[in-house]
Amino acid sequence: LGDAVPDLAGRDRRVVLAEWLASDKNPWFAKNVANRVWQHFFGRGIIDPVDDVRVSNPPSNPQLLDELGRRLVSYNYDLRKLIRDICTSNTYQMSTTPSPEAASDLRNFAYAKVRRLPSEMLLDAVSQVTGSKVKFGSLPIGARAVQVADGPSGNYFLEVFGRPVRDTACACERRSEPTLAQALHLINGDTMTTAIRTPAGRLETSVAANAPTEAALTELYAAAFARQPTGEEMTQLAAYVNAAPDRKAALEDVYWSVLNSKEFVFNH
């Protein structure tokens, strides 16, 4: 570190570099990694953007950033332990509805930020809820979108929803802004239609088993929202399905509505 010249005699330069980066004497690396992990869960880094580390772009909470970096080093760079600390914190568990005095605070993580699920997680969530399987390149059918290692995924859904092609190392490659193409694809794209109608999927299985409407709706809500439908939701949806001349088509409509809902598409 500093002006010290590392001893490279008989050693792999990559190992020496890794030791230098992860050294507890390196004041920058651990904090940079911790800041990126923080940004992943909060949608905003303590230094933001996470790639813009300079004196004129100071951290919003330097003490917090120092502590996260210190913990990461003490954990021997075990990211799972740092993630546990972040996700069990009061800050992460705050509501997305701000208090009146905190409504204008956009810098100090005074309330949770409503964010759309990243492209890979959203596609995996659709597959999980519907019981469908997606084919990605050379990966076996049923592989998850988060397992796709190559930049170009060959999947239109991932491209539309901003998955980076990894041409650069900049975190700005991932796009999170909403677009008209995203809305149209959710509304009438073949990804949703194929997933909902997949053979042996959740909907087909429910219809084949002639499951009661209330049971089918409860199962769908548990899979999509991790909760049961409210009394009003159950009454309205059950009445719609039971009154429809084509029960399967009505259930498809319900699935489509659930998968397009803000509660499903956004992390809140």
Short mmCIF file of C-alpha atoms in Angstrom, two decimals:
data_model
loop_
_atom_site.label_atom_id
_atom_site.label_comp_id
_atom_site.label_asym_id
_atom_site.label_seq_id
_atom_site.Cartn_x
_atom_site.Cartn_y
_atom_site.Cartn_z
CA LEU A 1 0.00 0.00 0.00
CA GLY A 2 1.11 3.56 -0.57
CA ASP A 3 4.66 3.74 -1.83
CA ALA A 4 5.51 0.20 -0.76
CA VAL A 5 6.76 -1.99 -3.60
CA PRO A 6 5.27 -5.50 -3.36
CA ASP A 7 7.56 -8.50 -3.51
CA LEU A 8 6.60 -10.35 -6.72
CA ALA A 9 9.43 -12.85 -6.73
CA GLY A 10 8.00 -16.24 -7.64
CA ARG A 11 4.43 -15.06 -7.06
CA ASP A 12 1.39 -14.68 -9.27
CA ARG A 13 0.73 -10.97 -9.77
CA ARG A 14 -3.02 -11.58 -9.55
CA VAL A 15 -2.68 -13.08 -6.08
CA VAL A 16 -0.59 -10.12 -4.95
CA LEU A 17 -3.20 -7.72 -6.35
CA ALA A 18 -6.04 -9.58 -4.61
CA GLU A 19 -4.18 -9.50 -1.29
CA TRP A 20 -3.64 -5.76 -1.67
CA LEU A 21 -7.27 -5.08 -2.54
CA ALA A 22 -8.66 -7.10 0.36
CA SER A 23 -6.09 -5.92 2.89
CA ASP A 24 -7.51 -4.37 6.06
CA LYS A 25 -5.03 -1.56 5.41
CA ASN A 26 -6.76 -0.64 2.15
CA PRO A 27 -9.25 2.10 3.12
CA TRP A 28 -11.13 2.16 -0.19
CA PHE A 29 -11.98 -1.31 -1.45
CA ALA A 30 -14.19 -2.62 1.39
CA LYS A 31 -16.19 0.61 1.54
CA ASN A 32 -16.67 0.57 -2.24
CA VAL A 33 -18.00 -2.99 -2.18
CA ALA A 34 -20.22 -2.27 0.84
CA ASN A 35 -21.62 0.80 -0.93
CA ARG A 36 -22.58 -1.31 -3.96
CA VAL A 37 -24.31 -3.86 -1.75
CA TRP A 38 -26.17 -1.04 0.00
CA GLN A 39 -27.23 0.42 -3.36
CA HIS A 40 -28.56 -2.98 -4.45
CA PHE A 41 -30.99 -3.08 -1.54
CA PHE A 42 -31.92 0.60 -1.32
CA GLY A 43 -31.79 1.76 -4.93
CA ARG A 44 -29.34 4.48 -3.94
CA GLY A 45 -25.78 4.27 -2.67
CA ILE A 46 -24.36 6.09 0.33
CA ILE A 47 -22.07 7.43 -2.36
CA ASP A 48 -24.32 7.85 -5.37
CA PRO A 49 -23.81 7.01 -8.17
CA VAL A 50 -21.70 4.15 -6.89
CA ASP A 51 -19.16 4.61 -9.70
CA ASP A 52 -18.70 8.31 -8.97
CA VAL A 53 -16.26 8.19 -6.05
CA ARG A 54 -14.56 11.57 -5.69
CA VAL A 55 -13.98 14.28 -3.11
CA SER A 56 -16.70 16.48 -4.62
CA ASN A 57 -19.28 13.68 -4.33
CA PRO A 58 -19.05 12.80 -0.63
CA PRO A 59 -21.04 10.02 1.08
CA SER A 60 -24.39 11.04 2.55
CA ASN A 61 -23.44 9.26 5.77
CA PRO A 62 -19.66 8.74 6.02
CA GLN A 63 -19.88 7.12 9.47
CA LEU A 64 -22.30 4.50 8.13
CA LEU A 65 -20.10 3.81 5.12
CA ASP A 66 -17.02 3.43 7.35
CA GLU A 67 -18.88 0.99 9.60
CA LEU A 68 -20.12 -1.12 6.69
CA GLY A 69 -16.59 -1.30 5.29
CA ARG A 70 -15.18 -2.23 8.69
CA ARG A 71 -17.75 -5.00 9.10
CA LEU A 72 -17.08 -6.38 5.65
CA VAL A 73 -13.38 -6.67 6.44
CA SER A 74 -14.13 -8.26 9.82
CA TYR A 75 -16.37 -10.77 8.01
CA ASN A 76 -13.47 -11.64 5.70
CA TYR A 77 -15.55 -10.28 2.84
CA ASP A 78 -18.45 -12.66 3.49
CA LEU A 79 -21.19 -10.73 1.67
CA ARG A 80 -23.95 -12.85 3.20
CA LYS A 81 -23.12 -11.56 6.66
CA LEU A 82 -23.14 -7.96 5.45
CA ILE A 83 -26.45 -8.54 3.66
CA ARG A 84 -27.89 -9.99 6.86
CA ASP A 85 -26.88 -6.86 8.75
CA ILE A 86 -28.43 -4.61 6.12
CA CYS A 87 -31.68 -6.54 5.75
CA THR A 88 -32.26 -6.80 9.50
CA SER A 89 -31.66 -3.08 10.02
CA ASN A 90 -34.43 -0.66 10.87
CA THR A 91 -33.50 1.36 7.79
CA TYR A 92 -34.17 -1.48 5.37
CA GLN A 93 -37.46 -2.35 7.06
CA MET A 94 -38.88 1.18 6.90
CA SER A 95 -42.16 1.82 5.11
CA THR A 96 -42.32 3.32 1.64
CA THR A 97 -44.85 5.81 3.03
CA PRO A 98 -42.79 8.68 4.49
CA SER A 99 -43.74 10.66 7.53
CA PRO A 100 -44.65 14.31 6.77
CA GLU A 101 -41.34 15.60 8.12
CA ALA A 102 -39.33 13.11 6.04
CA ALA A 103 -41.20 13.39 2.74
CA SER A 104 -38.69 15.81 1.22
CA ASP A 105 -35.60 13.91 2.42
CA LEU A 106 -34.12 12.19 -0.64
CA ARG A 107 -30.61 11.70 0.74
CA ASN A 108 -30.69 10.13 4.19
CA PHE A 109 -32.76 6.96 3.63
CA ALA A 110 -35.58 8.32 5.76
CA TYR A 111 -38.05 5.94 4.10
CA ALA A 112 -37.96 3.01 1.68
CA LYS A 113 -37.89 3.68 -2.04
CA VAL A 114 -40.46 2.04 -4.28
CA ARG A 115 -38.49 0.23 -6.99
CA ARG A 116 -39.39 -2.05 -9.86
CA LEU A 117 -37.91 -5.52 -9.57
CA PRO A 118 -34.73 -5.90 -11.63
CA SER A 119 -35.26 -7.62 -14.98
CA GLU A 120 -33.86 -11.01 -13.94
CA MET A 121 -35.79 -11.12 -10.67
CA LEU A 122 -39.02 -10.07 -12.34
CA LEU A 123 -38.78 -12.78 -14.99
CA ASP A 124 -37.89 -15.38 -12.36
CA ALA A 125 -40.84 -14.21 -10.26
CA VAL A 126 -43.20 -14.64 -13.21
CA SER A 127 -41.84 -18.14 -13.79
CA GLN A 128 -42.15 -19.02 -10.11
CA VAL A 129 -45.75 -17.85 -9.82
CA THR A 130 -46.96 -19.44 -13.05
CA GLY A 131 -44.90 -22.62 -12.82
CA SER A 132 -43.39 -21.94 -16.26
CA LYS A 133 -39.84 -22.58 -17.48
CA VAL A 134 -37.69 -20.39 -19.69
CA LYS A 135 -34.87 -21.50 -22.00
CA PHE A 136 -31.71 -19.37 -21.93
CA GLY A 137 -29.08 -20.17 -24.54
CA SER A 138 -26.99 -23.18 -23.57
CA LEU A 139 -28.45 -23.41 -20.08
CA PRO A 140 -30.91 -26.25 -19.38
CA ILE A 141 -34.58 -25.41 -19.60
CA GLY A 142 -35.85 -24.19 -16.28
CA ALA A 143 -32.65 -22.33 -15.40
CA ARG A 144 -33.23 -19.03 -13.64
CA ALA A 145 -32.59 -15.68 -15.27
CA VAL A 146 -30.18 -14.74 -12.46
CA GLN A 147 -28.00 -17.69 -13.55
CA VAL A 148 -27.39 -16.25 -17.03
CA ALA A 149 -23.72 -15.29 -17.03
CA ASP A 150 -23.33 -13.98 -20.59
CA GLY A 151 -23.98 -10.32 -21.33
CA PRO A 152 -26.25 -10.84 -24.34
CA SER A 153 -29.01 -13.03 -22.89
CA GLY A 154 -30.97 -13.57 -26.09
CA ASN A 155 -34.16 -12.95 -24.10
CA TYR A 156 -36.35 -10.04 -25.17
CA PHE A 157 -37.94 -9.60 -21.74
CA LEU A 158 -34.55 -9.13 -20.06
CA GLU A 159 -33.41 -6.69 -22.72
CA VAL A 160 -36.57 -4.57 -22.50
CA PHE A 161 -36.40 -4.39 -18.72
CA GLY A 162 -32.84 -3.12 -18.69
CA ARG A 163 -30.53 -6.05 -18.08
CA PRO A 164 -26.99 -4.79 -18.85
CA VAL A 165 -25.13 -6.28 -21.78
CA ARG A 166 -21.92 -5.93 -19.77
CA ASP A 167 -19.92 -4.08 -22.40
CA THR A 168 -18.41 -1.95 -19.62
CA ALA A 169 -17.79 -2.23 -15.89
CA CYS A 170 -20.05 0.73 -15.14
CA ALA A 171 -23.06 0.10 -12.91
CA CYS A 172 -24.94 2.62 -15.05
CA GLU A 173 -25.36 -0.03 -17.75
CA ARG A 174 -28.38 -1.41 -15.91
CA ARG A 175 -31.43 0.65 -16.79
CA SER A 176 -34.24 0.98 -14.26
CA GLU A 177 -36.29 3.77 -15.79
CA PRO A 178 -39.78 2.78 -17.00
CA THR A 179 -40.42 2.69 -20.74
CA LEU A 180 -43.42 2.30 -23.01
CA ALA A 181 -41.99 -0.98 -24.34
CA GLN A 182 -41.99 -2.42 -20.82
CA ALA A 183 -45.62 -1.48 -20.21
CA LEU A 184 -46.71 -2.90 -23.56
CA HIS A 185 -44.81 -6.13 -23.02
CA LEU A 186 -46.41 -6.64 -19.61
CA ILE A 187 -49.85 -5.91 -21.02
CA ASN A 188 -49.82 -8.03 -24.17
CA GLY A 189 -46.35 -9.49 -24.64
CA ASP A 190 -45.84 -13.17 -25.30
CA THR A 191 -43.80 -13.62 -22.09
CA MET A 192 -46.87 -13.25 -19.87
CA THR A 193 -49.19 -15.17 -22.19
CA THR A 194 -46.79 -18.09 -22.56
CA ALA A 195 -46.08 -18.21 -18.82
CA ILE A 196 -49.74 -18.16 -17.80
CA ARG A 197 -50.78 -20.81 -20.35
CA THR A 198 -47.77 -23.09 -19.90
CA PRO A 199 -48.70 -26.79 -19.86
CA ALA A 200 -48.46 -28.32 -16.39
CA GLY A 201 -48.19 -24.80 -14.97
CA ARG A 202 -49.99 -23.55 -11.89
CA LEU A 203 -53.11 -22.47 -13.79
CA GLU A 204 -53.38 -25.61 -15.92
CA THR A 205 -52.88 -27.82 -12.87
CA SER A 206 -55.55 -25.96 -10.94
CA VAL A 207 -58.04 -26.20 -13.79
CA ALA A 208 -57.30 -29.87 -14.41
CA ALA A 209 -57.85 -30.66 -10.74
CA ASN A 210 -61.12 -28.68 -10.82
CA ALA A 211 -59.97 -26.83 -7.70
CA PRO A 212 -62.57 -24.56 -6.08
CA THR A 213 -62.25 -20.95 -7.16
CA GLU A 214 -61.44 -19.74 -3.65
CA ALA A 215 -58.64 -22.31 -3.33
CA ALA A 216 -57.18 -21.37 -6.72
CA LEU A 217 -57.21 -17.67 -5.84
CA THR A 218 -55.67 -18.28 -2.42
CA GLU A 219 -52.86 -20.33 -3.99
CA LEU A 220 -52.19 -17.63 -6.59
CA TYR A 221 -52.04 -14.85 -3.99
CA ALA A 222 -49.74 -16.88 -1.76
CA ALA A 223 -47.36 -17.46 -4.67
CA ALA A 224 -47.43 -13.89 -5.99
CA PHE A 225 -47.87 -11.75 -2.88
CA ALA A 226 -47.03 -14.08 0.03
CA ARG A 227 -50.40 -13.27 1.53
CA GLN A 228 -54.03 -14.30 1.28
CA PRO A 229 -56.51 -12.20 -0.69
CA THR A 230 -58.51 -9.74 1.36
CA GLY A 231 -62.20 -10.34 1.81
CA GLU A 232 -63.03 -7.74 -0.83
CA GLU A 233 -60.52 -9.17 -3.30
CA MET A 234 -61.83 -12.69 -2.80
CA THR A 235 -65.45 -11.61 -3.21
CA GLN A 236 -64.84 -9.65 -6.41
CA LEU A 237 -62.49 -12.13 -8.08
CA ALA A 238 -64.51 -15.21 -7.16
CA ALA A 239 -67.67 -13.57 -8.48
CA TYR A 240 -65.90 -12.72 -11.75
CA VAL A 241 -64.54 -16.23 -12.24
CA ASN A 242 -67.73 -18.04 -11.25
CA ALA A 243 -69.90 -15.88 -13.51
CA ALA A 244 -67.68 -16.28 -16.56
CA PRO A 245 -68.81 -18.67 -19.32
CA ASP A 246 -65.20 -19.85 -19.68
CA ARG A 247 -63.72 -20.45 -16.21
CA LYS A 248 -60.21 -21.05 -17.50
CA ALA A 249 -60.17 -17.81 -19.50
CA ALA A 250 -61.43 -15.93 -16.45
CA LEU A 251 -58.64 -17.37 -14.31
CA GLU A 252 -56.15 -16.35 -17.00
CA ASP A 253 -57.48 -12.80 -16.67
CA VAL A 254 -56.95 -12.94 -12.90
CA TYR A 255 -53.38 -14.23 -13.36
CA TRP A 256 -52.69 -11.44 -15.86
CA SER A 257 -54.05 -8.83 -13.44
CA VAL A 258 -51.94 -10.15 -10.56
CA LEU A 259 -48.74 -10.26 -12.63
CA ASN A 260 -49.33 -6.69 -13.83
CA SER A 261 -50.16 -5.29 -10.41
CA LYS A 262 -47.91 -2.78 -8.68
CA GLU A 263 -47.74 -5.08 -5.66
CA PHE A 264 -46.09 -7.76 -7.83
CA VAL A 265 -43.93 -5.69 -10.17
CA PHE A 266 -42.51 -3.35 -7.53
CA ASN A 267 -40.38 -3.97 -4.45
CA HIS A 268 -42.16 -1.97 -1.78
#
